[in-house]
Coordinates of C-alpha atoms and ligand atoms in Angstrom, one line a residue:
M8 CA -22.1 -69.9 -21.3
K9 CA -23.5 -67.0 -23.3
D10 CA -21.6 -63.7 -23.0
T11 CA -23.6 -60.9 -21.5
V12 CA -23.2 -57.7 -23.5
L13 CA -23.8 -54.6 -21.4
D14 CA -25.6 -51.7 -22.9
Y15 CA -23.8 -48.9 -21.0
A16 CA -25.7 -46.1 -22.8
A17 CA -29.0 -47.7 -21.6
I18 CA -27.7 -48.0 -18.0
E19 CA -26.7 -44.3 -18.1
R20 CA -30.2 -43.3 -19.4
E21 CA -31.8 -45.3 -16.7
L22 CA -29.6 -43.7 -14.0
R23 CA -30.4 -40.2 -15.2
V24 CA -34.1 -41.0 -15.1
F25 CA -33.7 -42.4 -11.6
E26 CA -31.7 -39.3 -10.4
A27 CA -34.4 -36.9 -11.9
E28 CA -37.2 -38.8 -10.1
E29 CA -35.3 -38.7 -6.8
R30 CA -34.5 -35.0 -7.1
Q31 CA -38.2 -34.4 -7.8
K32 CA -39.2 -36.3 -4.7
L33 CA -36.7 -34.4 -2.6
G34 CA -37.7 -31.0 -4.0
L35 CA -34.3 -30.5 -5.5
A36 CA -35.4 -30.6 -9.2
D37 CA -34.8 -26.9 -9.8
A38 CA -32.4 -26.1 -7.0
E39 CA -29.2 -24.4 -8.1
P40 CA -26.2 -25.8 -6.1
A41 CA -25.1 -23.2 -3.6
H42 CA -21.3 -23.0 -4.0
W43 CA -19.4 -21.8 -1.1
R44 CA -17.1 -18.8 -1.7
D45 CA -14.5 -17.8 0.8
P46 CA -15.1 -14.2 1.8
N47 CA -11.8 -14.3 3.7
P48 CA -12.7 -11.8 6.5
Q49 CA -9.5 -10.4 7.9
V50 CA -10.0 -6.8 9.0
F51 CA -8.4 -6.3 12.4
T52 CA -7.7 -2.7 13.3
R53 CA -5.4 -1.2 15.8
A54 CA -8.5 0.2 17.7
E55 CA -9.7 -3.4 18.2
R56 CA -6.4 -4.7 19.6
A57 CA -7.2 -4.0 23.3
T58 CA -10.6 -5.7 23.1
T59 CA -9.7 -8.6 20.8
T60 CA -8.3 -11.9 21.9
I61 CA -5.9 -13.6 19.5
L62 CA -6.2 -17.4 19.7
L63 CA -3.2 -19.4 18.7
G64 CA -1.9 -22.9 19.1
G65 CA -0.4 -25.8 17.2
L66 CA 3.1 -26.3 18.7
T67 CA 4.0 -27.9 22.0
L68 CA 2.4 -26.7 25.2
A69 CA 5.6 -24.8 26.2
H70 CA 5.8 -23.0 22.8
D71 CA 2.2 -22.0 22.8
R72 CA 2.4 -20.6 26.3
L73 CA 5.7 -18.7 25.7
L74 CA 4.3 -17.3 22.5
T75 CA 1.3 -15.9 24.3
G76 CA 3.7 -14.3 26.8
A77 CA 6.0 -12.9 24.1
L78 CA 3.2 -11.4 22.0
A79 CA 1.4 -10.1 25.1
G80 CA 4.6 -8.1 25.7
L81 CA 4.0 -6.4 22.3
G82 CA 0.5 -5.2 23.5
Y83 CA -1.6 -8.1 22.1
K84 CA -4.2 -10.0 24.1
L85 CA -3.6 -13.7 23.6
Q86 CA -5.0 -17.1 24.5
A87 CA -3.3 -20.4 23.7
L88 CA -5.7 -23.1 22.6
D89 CA -5.6 -26.4 24.5
C90 CA -3.5 -29.2 23.0
P91 CA -5.7 -30.8 20.3
D92 CA -7.4 -34.0 21.5
V93 CA -9.9 -36.6 20.2
E94 CA -12.8 -34.2 20.9
A95 CA -11.1 -31.6 18.6
L96 CA -10.7 -34.4 15.9
R97 CA -14.4 -35.1 16.2
F98 CA -15.2 -31.4 15.5
G99 CA -12.8 -31.4 12.6
K100 CA -14.3 -34.5 11.1
E101 CA -17.8 -33.1 11.5
F102 CA -17.2 -29.8 9.9
G103 CA -14.1 -30.2 7.8
N104 CA -14.0 -31.3 4.2
R105 CA -13.5 -35.0 3.4
G106 CA -10.1 -36.3 2.4
Q107 CA -7.9 -34.0 4.6
C108 CA -4.8 -35.1 6.4
N109 CA -5.0 -35.8 10.0
P110 CA -3.3 -32.6 11.4
T111 CA -5.8 -30.5 9.5
Y112 CA -8.8 -32.2 11.2
F113 CA -7.1 -31.8 14.6
T114 CA -6.2 -28.2 14.2
V115 CA -9.5 -27.1 12.5
G116 CA -11.5 -29.0 15.1
N117 CA -9.5 -27.5 18.0
L118 CA -10.5 -24.0 16.9
I119 CA -14.2 -25.0 16.5
K120 CA -14.2 -26.8 19.8
T121 CA -12.9 -23.7 21.6
L122 CA -15.5 -21.4 19.9
T123 CA -18.3 -23.9 20.6
H124 CA -17.3 -23.9 24.3
L125 CA -17.5 -20.1 24.3
R126 CA -21.0 -20.3 22.7
D127 CA -22.5 -23.3 24.5
V128 CA -20.8 -23.3 27.9
E129 CA -19.9 -19.7 28.5
H130 CA -23.0 -18.5 26.6
M131 CA -21.2 -15.8 24.7
P132 CA -23.4 -14.7 21.7
V133 CA -21.9 -15.7 18.4
P134 CA -21.6 -12.1 17.1
E135 CA -19.7 -11.2 20.3
I136 CA -17.3 -14.2 19.7
I137 CA -16.7 -13.1 16.2
R138 CA -16.3 -9.4 17.2
S139 CA -13.9 -10.1 20.1
H140 CA -11.7 -13.0 18.8
V141 CA -9.4 -13.7 15.9
F142 CA -7.3 -16.8 15.1
L143 CA -3.7 -16.5 14.2
T144 CA -2.2 -19.4 12.4
A145 CA 0.8 -20.3 10.3
G146 CA 0.4 -21.0 6.6
A147 CA 2.6 -22.0 3.8
C148 CA 2.6 -22.4 0.1
G149 CA 3.6 -25.8 -1.2
P150 CA 2.6 -29.2 -2.4
C151 CA 1.1 -30.5 0.8
R152 CA -2.2 -29.5 2.3
F153 CA -0.7 -27.0 4.7
G154 CA -1.3 -24.4 2.0
T155 CA -5.1 -25.0 2.1
Y156 CA -5.4 -25.1 5.9
V157 CA -6.6 -21.5 6.1
T158 CA -9.4 -22.0 3.6
E159 CA -10.4 -25.2 5.5
Y160 CA -10.6 -23.2 8.7
R161 CA -13.0 -20.7 7.1
K162 CA -15.2 -23.3 5.5
A163 CA -15.5 -25.3 8.7
L164 CA -16.1 -22.1 10.7
A165 CA -18.9 -21.2 8.3
D166 CA -20.5 -24.7 8.5
S167 CA -20.2 -24.8 12.3
G168 CA -22.1 -21.4 12.7
F169 CA -19.2 -19.0 13.0
E170 CA -19.3 -17.5 9.5
G171 CA -17.3 -14.3 9.4
F172 CA -14.8 -15.4 12.1
R173 CA -11.4 -13.9 11.2
V174 CA -8.4 -16.1 10.5
L175 CA -5.1 -14.2 10.2
L176 CA -2.4 -15.9 8.4
F177 CA 1.3 -15.7 9.2
Q178 CA 3.2 -17.2 6.2
Q179 CA 6.1 -19.2 7.6
Q180 CA 8.1 -18.4 4.5
G181 CA 6.8 -14.9 4.0
G182 CA 9.5 -13.0 5.9
L183 CA 8.6 -9.5 7.0
K184 CA 6.5 -8.6 4.0
Q185 CA 3.3 -10.1 5.1
A186 CA -0.3 -9.2 4.4
T187 CA -2.6 -9.7 7.4
G188 CA -5.6 -7.7 6.4
D189 CA -5.6 -4.4 8.1
A190 CA -2.0 -4.5 9.1
S191 CA -2.4 -2.0 11.9
G192 CA -4.2 -4.6 14.0
L193 CA -1.5 -7.2 13.8
E194 CA 1.9 -5.9 12.8
I195 CA 4.1 -8.6 11.5
N196 CA 7.3 -6.7 11.7
A197 CA 10.8 -7.1 13.0
R198 CA 9.6 -6.8 16.7
F199 CA 7.0 -9.4 16.1
F200 CA 9.5 -11.8 14.5
R201 CA 12.1 -11.3 17.2
A202 CA 9.5 -11.9 20.0
A203 CA 8.1 -15.0 18.2
V204 CA 11.6 -16.5 17.4
R205 CA 12.8 -15.9 21.0
A206 CA 9.7 -17.5 22.4
T207 CA 10.1 -20.5 20.1
M208 CA 13.7 -21.0 21.0
A209 CA 13.0 -20.7 24.7
G210 CA 10.3 -23.3 24.2
D211 CA 12.7 -25.6 22.4
C212 CA 15.2 -25.2 25.3
L213 CA 12.7 -26.1 27.9
N214 CA 11.4 -29.1 25.9
L215 CA 15.0 -30.4 25.2
A216 CA 15.9 -30.0 28.9
G217 CA 12.7 -31.7 30.0
Y218 CA 13.1 -34.8 27.7
R219 CA 16.7 -35.2 28.8
I220 CA 16.0 -35.0 32.6
R221 CA 12.6 -36.6 33.1
P222 CA 13.6 -40.2 32.2
Y223 CA 16.3 -40.1 34.9
E224 CA 14.5 -38.2 37.7
V225 CA 14.6 -39.9 41.1
T226 CA 11.2 -38.6 42.2
P227 CA 8.5 -38.9 39.6
G228 CA 6.9 -35.5 38.8
D229 CA 10.0 -33.4 39.9
T230 CA 10.9 -32.5 36.3
D231 CA 7.4 -31.4 35.4
A232 CA 7.1 -29.3 38.5
A233 CA 10.4 -27.6 37.6
L234 CA 9.4 -27.1 34.0
E235 CA 6.1 -25.5 35.1
D236 CA 8.0 -23.0 37.3
C237 CA 10.3 -22.2 34.3
K238 CA 7.4 -21.7 31.9
T239 CA 5.7 -19.3 34.4
D240 CA 8.9 -17.4 34.9
L241 CA 9.7 -17.1 31.1
C242 CA 6.2 -16.2 30.2
D243 CA 6.0 -13.5 32.9
T244 CA 9.4 -12.2 31.8
M245 CA 8.4 -12.0 28.2
K246 CA 5.1 -10.3 29.1
R247 CA 7.0 -7.5 30.8
R248 CA 9.7 -7.6 28.2
G249 CA 12.4 -8.4 30.8
S250 CA 15.7 -10.2 30.1
V251 CA 15.0 -13.7 28.6
L252 CA 18.7 -14.6 29.3
A253 CA 18.3 -13.8 33.0
A254 CA 15.1 -16.0 33.0
L255 CA 16.9 -18.8 31.3
R256 CA 19.6 -18.6 34.0
R257 CA 16.9 -18.9 36.7
C258 CA 15.5 -21.9 34.8
R259 CA 18.9 -23.5 34.8
R260 CA 19.1 -23.2 38.6
R261 CA 15.6 -24.5 39.0
L262 CA 16.0 -27.5 36.7
D263 CA 19.3 -28.4 38.3
Q264 CA 17.4 -28.9 41.6
V265 CA 15.9 -32.1 40.2
A266 CA 17.6 -35.2 41.5
V267 CA 18.6 -37.6 38.8
D268 CA 20.1 -41.1 38.4
R269 CA 21.7 -41.2 35.0
L270 CA 23.2 -44.7 35.4
R271 CA 20.0 -46.4 34.5
P272 CA 20.3 -47.7 30.9
K273 CA 17.3 -46.6 28.8
P274 CA 16.7 -47.0 25.1
K275 CA 17.0 -43.6 23.3
V276 CA 14.2 -43.2 20.8
S277 CA 14.3 -40.4 18.2
I278 CA 10.9 -39.1 17.0
I279 CA 10.9 -37.8 13.5
G280 CA 8.3 -37.5 10.8
E281 CA 5.7 -35.0 9.7
F282 CA 6.2 -31.7 11.6
W283 CA 2.9 -31.3 13.4
A284 CA 2.5 -35.0 14.2
M285 CA 5.9 -35.4 15.7
T286 CA 5.6 -32.1 17.6
T287 CA 2.2 -32.3 19.2
E288 CA 2.0 -33.7 22.7
G289 CA -1.7 -34.9 22.7
D290 CA -4.0 -37.3 20.9
G291 CA -2.7 -36.2 17.5
N292 CA 0.2 -38.7 18.0
H293 CA -1.4 -40.8 20.8
R294 CA 0.7 -38.9 23.4
L295 CA 3.7 -40.6 21.9
Q296 CA 6.4 -38.9 23.9
R297 CA 4.8 -39.7 27.3
F298 CA 4.0 -43.2 26.2
L299 CA 7.6 -43.8 25.4
E300 CA 8.8 -42.4 28.7
A301 CA 6.3 -44.6 30.5
E302 CA 7.7 -47.6 28.7
G303 CA 11.2 -46.7 30.1
A304 CA 12.6 -44.8 27.1
E305 CA 14.5 -41.5 26.7
V306 CA 12.9 -39.5 23.9
D307 CA 15.0 -37.5 21.5
I308 CA 12.8 -34.7 20.1
Q309 CA 13.2 -32.4 17.1
P310 CA 13.3 -28.7 18.1
V311 CA 11.2 -26.2 16.1
V312 CA 14.3 -24.2 15.4
T313 CA 15.4 -27.1 13.0
W314 CA 12.3 -26.3 11.0
I315 CA 13.3 -22.6 10.8
L316 CA 16.8 -23.7 9.6
Y317 CA 15.2 -25.9 7.0
N318 CA 13.1 -23.0 5.7
I319 CA 16.2 -20.9 5.4
W320 CA 18.0 -23.7 3.6
E321 CA 15.2 -24.0 1.1
H322 CA 15.5 -20.3 0.2
Q323 CA 19.3 -20.6 0.0
H324 CA 19.1 -23.7 -2.2
D325 CA 16.5 -22.3 -4.5
T326 CA 18.3 -19.0 -4.9
R327 CA 21.5 -20.8 -5.9
R328 CA 19.6 -22.8 -8.5
R329 CA 18.0 -19.6 -9.8
F330 CA 21.4 -18.1 -10.6
L331 CA 21.5 -20.6 -13.5
L332 CA 18.3 -19.1 -14.9
R333 CA 19.0 -15.4 -14.3
G334 CA 18.5 -14.5 -18.0
E335 CA 15.0 -15.9 -18.2
D336 CA 13.5 -16.3 -14.7
A337 CA 11.1 -13.3 -14.4
G338 CA 8.9 -15.1 -11.8
T339 CA 8.2 -13.6 -8.4
A340 CA 11.2 -15.3 -6.8
G341 CA 13.2 -15.2 -10.1
L342 CA 16.5 -13.3 -10.4
Q343 CA 16.1 -11.7 -13.8
G344 CA 17.6 -8.3 -13.5
K345 CA 18.3 -8.8 -9.8
D346 CA 21.5 -9.3 -7.8
G347 CA 20.9 -12.7 -6.1
R348 CA 24.1 -12.3 -4.0
T349 CA 22.3 -9.8 -1.7
K350 CA 19.6 -12.3 -1.1
L351 CA 22.1 -15.0 -0.4
A352 CA 24.0 -12.7 2.0
L353 CA 20.8 -12.0 3.9
L354 CA 20.0 -15.6 4.2
W355 CA 23.5 -16.4 5.3
A356 CA 23.2 -13.7 8.0
A357 CA 19.7 -15.0 9.0
E358 CA 21.1 -18.6 9.5
K359 CA 24.1 -17.3 11.5
A360 CA 21.7 -15.2 13.7
V361 CA 19.4 -18.2 14.3
R362 CA 22.3 -20.5 15.2
A363 CA 24.0 -17.9 17.4
T364 CA 20.9 -17.0 19.3
F365 CA 19.9 -20.6 19.8
G366 CA 23.5 -21.4 20.9
L367 CA 23.3 -18.6 23.4
F368 CA 20.0 -19.8 24.7
T369 CA 21.1 -23.4 25.1
R370 CA 24.3 -22.4 26.8
T371 CA 22.5 -20.1 29.2
I372 CA 19.9 -22.7 30.2
G373 CA 22.7 -25.2 30.6
L374 CA 22.0 -27.7 27.8
E375 CA 25.3 -29.4 27.3
D376 CA 26.5 -31.1 24.1
Y377 CA 23.6 -30.0 22.0
H378 CA 24.3 -29.3 18.3
L379 CA 21.9 -28.2 15.6
P380 CA 22.2 -30.1 12.3
D381 CA 24.2 -28.9 9.4
M382 CA 21.4 -28.5 6.8
D383 CA 23.7 -28.8 3.8
E384 CA 25.0 -32.1 5.1
V385 CA 21.4 -33.4 5.8
A386 CA 20.5 -32.4 2.2
T387 CA 23.6 -34.1 0.7
I388 CA 23.2 -37.4 2.4
S389 CA 19.5 -37.7 1.7
H390 CA 19.5 -36.4 -1.9
Q391 CA 20.3 -39.7 -3.6
Y392 CA 17.3 -41.3 -1.9
Y393 CA 14.9 -38.3 -1.9
D394 CA 15.5 -35.5 -4.2
N395 CA 16.2 -32.1 -2.5
H396 CA 13.7 -30.5 -4.8
L397 CA 10.8 -32.5 -3.5
R398 CA 9.1 -30.3 -1.0
G399 CA 6.1 -30.7 1.4
G400 CA 6.2 -32.0 4.9
E401 CA 9.7 -32.4 6.1
G402 CA 11.0 -32.9 2.5
H403 CA 14.3 -34.8 2.5
M404 CA 15.0 -33.9 6.2
E405 CA 13.3 -37.0 7.5
V406 CA 15.5 -39.3 5.3
G407 CA 18.7 -37.5 6.4
K408 CA 17.7 -37.7 10.1
L409 CA 17.3 -41.4 9.9
I410 CA 20.7 -41.9 8.2
Q411 CA 22.5 -39.7 10.7
S412 CA 20.8 -41.4 13.6
V413 CA 22.1 -44.8 12.5
E414 CA 25.5 -43.8 11.2
R415 CA 26.3 -41.6 14.2
R416 CA 24.6 -43.9 16.8
K417 CA 22.4 -41.0 17.9
A418 CA 19.5 -43.2 19.0
H419 CA 18.8 -46.9 19.5
M420 CA 15.5 -46.6 17.7
V421 CA 13.8 -44.1 15.4
I422 CA 10.0 -43.7 15.1
S423 CA 8.6 -41.8 12.1
V424 CA 5.2 -40.4 12.7
K425 CA 3.0 -40.2 9.6
P426 CA -0.4 -38.7 9.8
F427 CA -3.2 -40.5 8.0
G428 CA -3.8 -38.8 4.6
C429 CA -0.4 -37.1 4.5
M430 CA 0.9 -37.2 0.9
P431 CA 4.6 -36.2 1.5
S432 CA 5.1 -38.3 4.6
S433 CA 3.5 -41.4 3.0
G434 CA 6.1 -41.4 0.2
V435 CA 8.9 -41.0 2.7
S436 CA 8.1 -43.2 5.7
D437 CA 6.5 -46.0 3.8
G438 CA 8.6 -45.8 0.7
V439 CA 12.0 -44.2 0.9
Q440 CA 12.7 -45.2 4.4
S441 CA 12.3 -48.9 3.5
L442 CA 15.3 -48.4 1.2
I443 CA 17.3 -46.7 4.0
T444 CA 16.6 -49.6 6.4
A445 CA 17.6 -52.1 3.7
R446 CA 20.9 -50.2 3.4
Y447 CA 21.3 -50.0 7.2
P448 CA 19.9 -53.3 8.5
E449 CA 21.0 -52.4 12.0
A450 CA 18.5 -49.6 12.2
I451 CA 15.5 -50.2 14.5
F452 CA 12.9 -48.1 12.6
T453 CA 9.2 -48.0 13.2
A454 CA 6.9 -46.0 10.9
I455 CA 3.5 -45.4 12.6
E456 CA 0.4 -43.8 11.1
T457 CA -1.7 -41.6 13.3
T458 CA -5.4 -41.4 12.6
G459 CA -6.9 -40.4 16.0
D460 CA -8.0 -44.0 16.6
G461 CA -6.1 -47.3 16.6
E462 CA -4.0 -46.1 19.6
V463 CA -3.6 -49.7 20.9
N464 CA -2.3 -51.0 17.5
V465 CA 0.3 -48.2 17.3
Q466 CA 1.4 -48.7 20.9
S467 CA 1.7 -52.4 20.5
R468 CA 3.9 -52.0 17.4
I469 CA 6.1 -49.6 19.2
Q470 CA 6.4 -52.0 22.2
M471 CA 7.7 -54.8 19.9
D472 CA 10.5 -52.7 18.5
L473 CA 11.2 -51.0 21.9
F474 CA 12.0 -54.5 23.2
K475 CA 14.9 -54.8 20.8
A476 CA 16.0 -51.2 21.5
R477 CA 16.0 -51.9 25.3
K478 CA 18.1 -54.9 24.8
R479 CA 20.6 -52.9 22.7
A480 CA 20.7 -50.2 25.3
D481 CA 21.4 -52.8 28.1
E482 CA 24.2 -54.5 26.1
E483 CA 25.8 -51.1 25.3
F484 CA 25.7 -50.2 29.0
R485 CA 27.1 -53.5 30.2
A486 CA 29.9 -53.2 27.6
A487 CA 30.7 -49.6 28.7
V488 CA 30.8 -50.7 32.4
A489 CA 33.0 -53.7 31.6
K490 CA 35.4 -51.4 29.7
T491 CA 36.0 -49.3 32.8
G492 CA 36.7 -52.4 35.0
L493 CA 34.6 -50.8 37.8
D494 CA 31.2 -51.7 39.1
V495 CA 28.1 -49.4 38.9
S496 CA 28.2 -48.3 42.5
T497 CA 31.8 -47.2 42.2
L498 CA 30.9 -45.3 39.1
A499 CA 28.0 -43.7 40.9
A500 CA 30.3 -42.6 43.7
R501 CA 32.5 -40.9 41.2
M502 CA 29.8 -38.9 39.6
G503 CA 30.8 -35.7 41.4
A504 CA 29.6 -32.5 39.6
R505 CA 28.1 -34.7 36.9
R506 CA 25.3 -35.4 39.2
R507 CA 23.5 -32.2 38.1
A508 CA 20.3 -32.7 36.3
L509 CA 21.3 -30.6 33.3
H510 CA 24.7 -32.3 32.9
Y511 CA 24.6 -34.4 29.7
P512 CA 27.5 -36.8 29.0
Q513 CA 29.4 -36.3 25.8
H514 CA 28.0 -38.3 22.9
V515 CA 30.0 -41.5 22.1
V516 CA 27.3 -44.1 21.8
A517 CA 23.5 -43.9 21.6
G518 CA 22.7 -44.5 25.3
T519 CA 23.0 -41.7 27.9
A520 CA 23.8 -44.1 30.7
A521 CA 26.6 -45.7 28.7
N522 CA 28.0 -42.3 27.7
Q523 CA 27.9 -41.3 31.4
V524 CA 29.9 -44.4 32.3
L525 CA 32.5 -43.7 29.6
E526 CA 32.8 -40.1 30.7
I527 CA 33.4 -41.0 34.3
A528 CA 36.0 -43.5 33.4
G529 CA 37.6 -40.9 31.1
G530 CA 38.2 -38.7 34.2
Ligands
SF4_18 S1 2.9 -32.6 5.5 FE1 1.2 -34.0 5.3 S2 0.2 -34.0 7.3 FE2 1.4 -32.1 7.2 S3 0.1 -30.6 6.3 FE3 1.2 -31.5 4.6 S4 -0.1 -33.2 3.8 FE4 -0.9 -32.5 5.9

């Protein structure tokens, strides 16, 4: 057969002619491409504060609600966005740039969905929407797309008809020295930080309590009703700047009213993965937490405070490394001519303050046997598999969490949630975690990818592994009961004060029911 020799230059010429003809036909021959420039509108003055609604969202429902209460207590007018759903994703896909990660589409789309509702359903004129609303969001610098979110917001806002809408950025690693346009409108100072951190921690406490109690509630819906009362109480307390500790004590009493039966063995499933995807409670992860509970599992969630500790750890680690370059590192964070020990001392104090405050909150609300991770230990055990210098997403944390979960029997099963299009999470959950599961073959590990569609596929994969986890939880429970030499009804009769909803048996094995049995038998 005769070889065909392609004349690439001729093909290129032909394509250029074709393009020129098509441009001519479409009237684009002389059109200059209109590049979009981000005007970055941010002016928000103190005089506008009383008449401007700050929209916020992006964490769990409890966090978003408590944050609105806490910041309202500082004199701001706030509105939490709804939990992002498929409709938000649709807006995000319509107006967002191509090739973004899934959380970007959901969060960008959720804002546009809200503004579109104001315009099309409440018939608020667009100039009025722009005048009377701003959006407050977290940002970060780093290798993942989180750093570009804010520009994506503004581009999508312009394309959806809200050009000029103000997006205020709160840098999660920026500390107190933050630029938010005209700083007198939104003052990110010590009061702001304190209020935001306390609301975040209180939200964590409510979520942790809820996920511990709900799987064992005797009457379906009791836990959610109690949580709703607690959210209202905490939110009102923060609005009037009352005592959060007193409100947490009231929450404790309210939550303890829920009747529970903790002698029902359930597989404990730890959810780890990309921060937003594992935290959201809506379509962004196919309502994973509620799905698992409906399938009979107890869900082990990651509190947001862990993320704060990871951010502190990053600064500590980087500062220690920069000591080695003190003679030459003149960069912004460099230590040339500076005393890095002061920075390390401040970070040490910040970590201690976060741990102490969270400990106080968890004790006050009655969360028993809850421990925050040692971030140095997490870094050490994961470093050989995923270098501590690799950042973006959860960094090495996801790897360390899986190892600890298996080695310490913290859960029967671990699900890693990876959003479609996430660069850092793809490398970890598809790549590195395969090595971890090869080293720990006893691990039941399921990596799922969330795209906004394909819910049935995700759920069916989880169900397959959940079957194994359920079996493991049952065996563990039977072994614990056999060890006591008693039957379940005798053990139930000996529950005593452990019957309280917020009581949590001391951790020995993964399953709560098995731990409860071992605790009763231990006296
Ligand atoms: S970690 Fe992944 S999903 Fe999250 S913002 Fe970065 S790239 Fe997107």
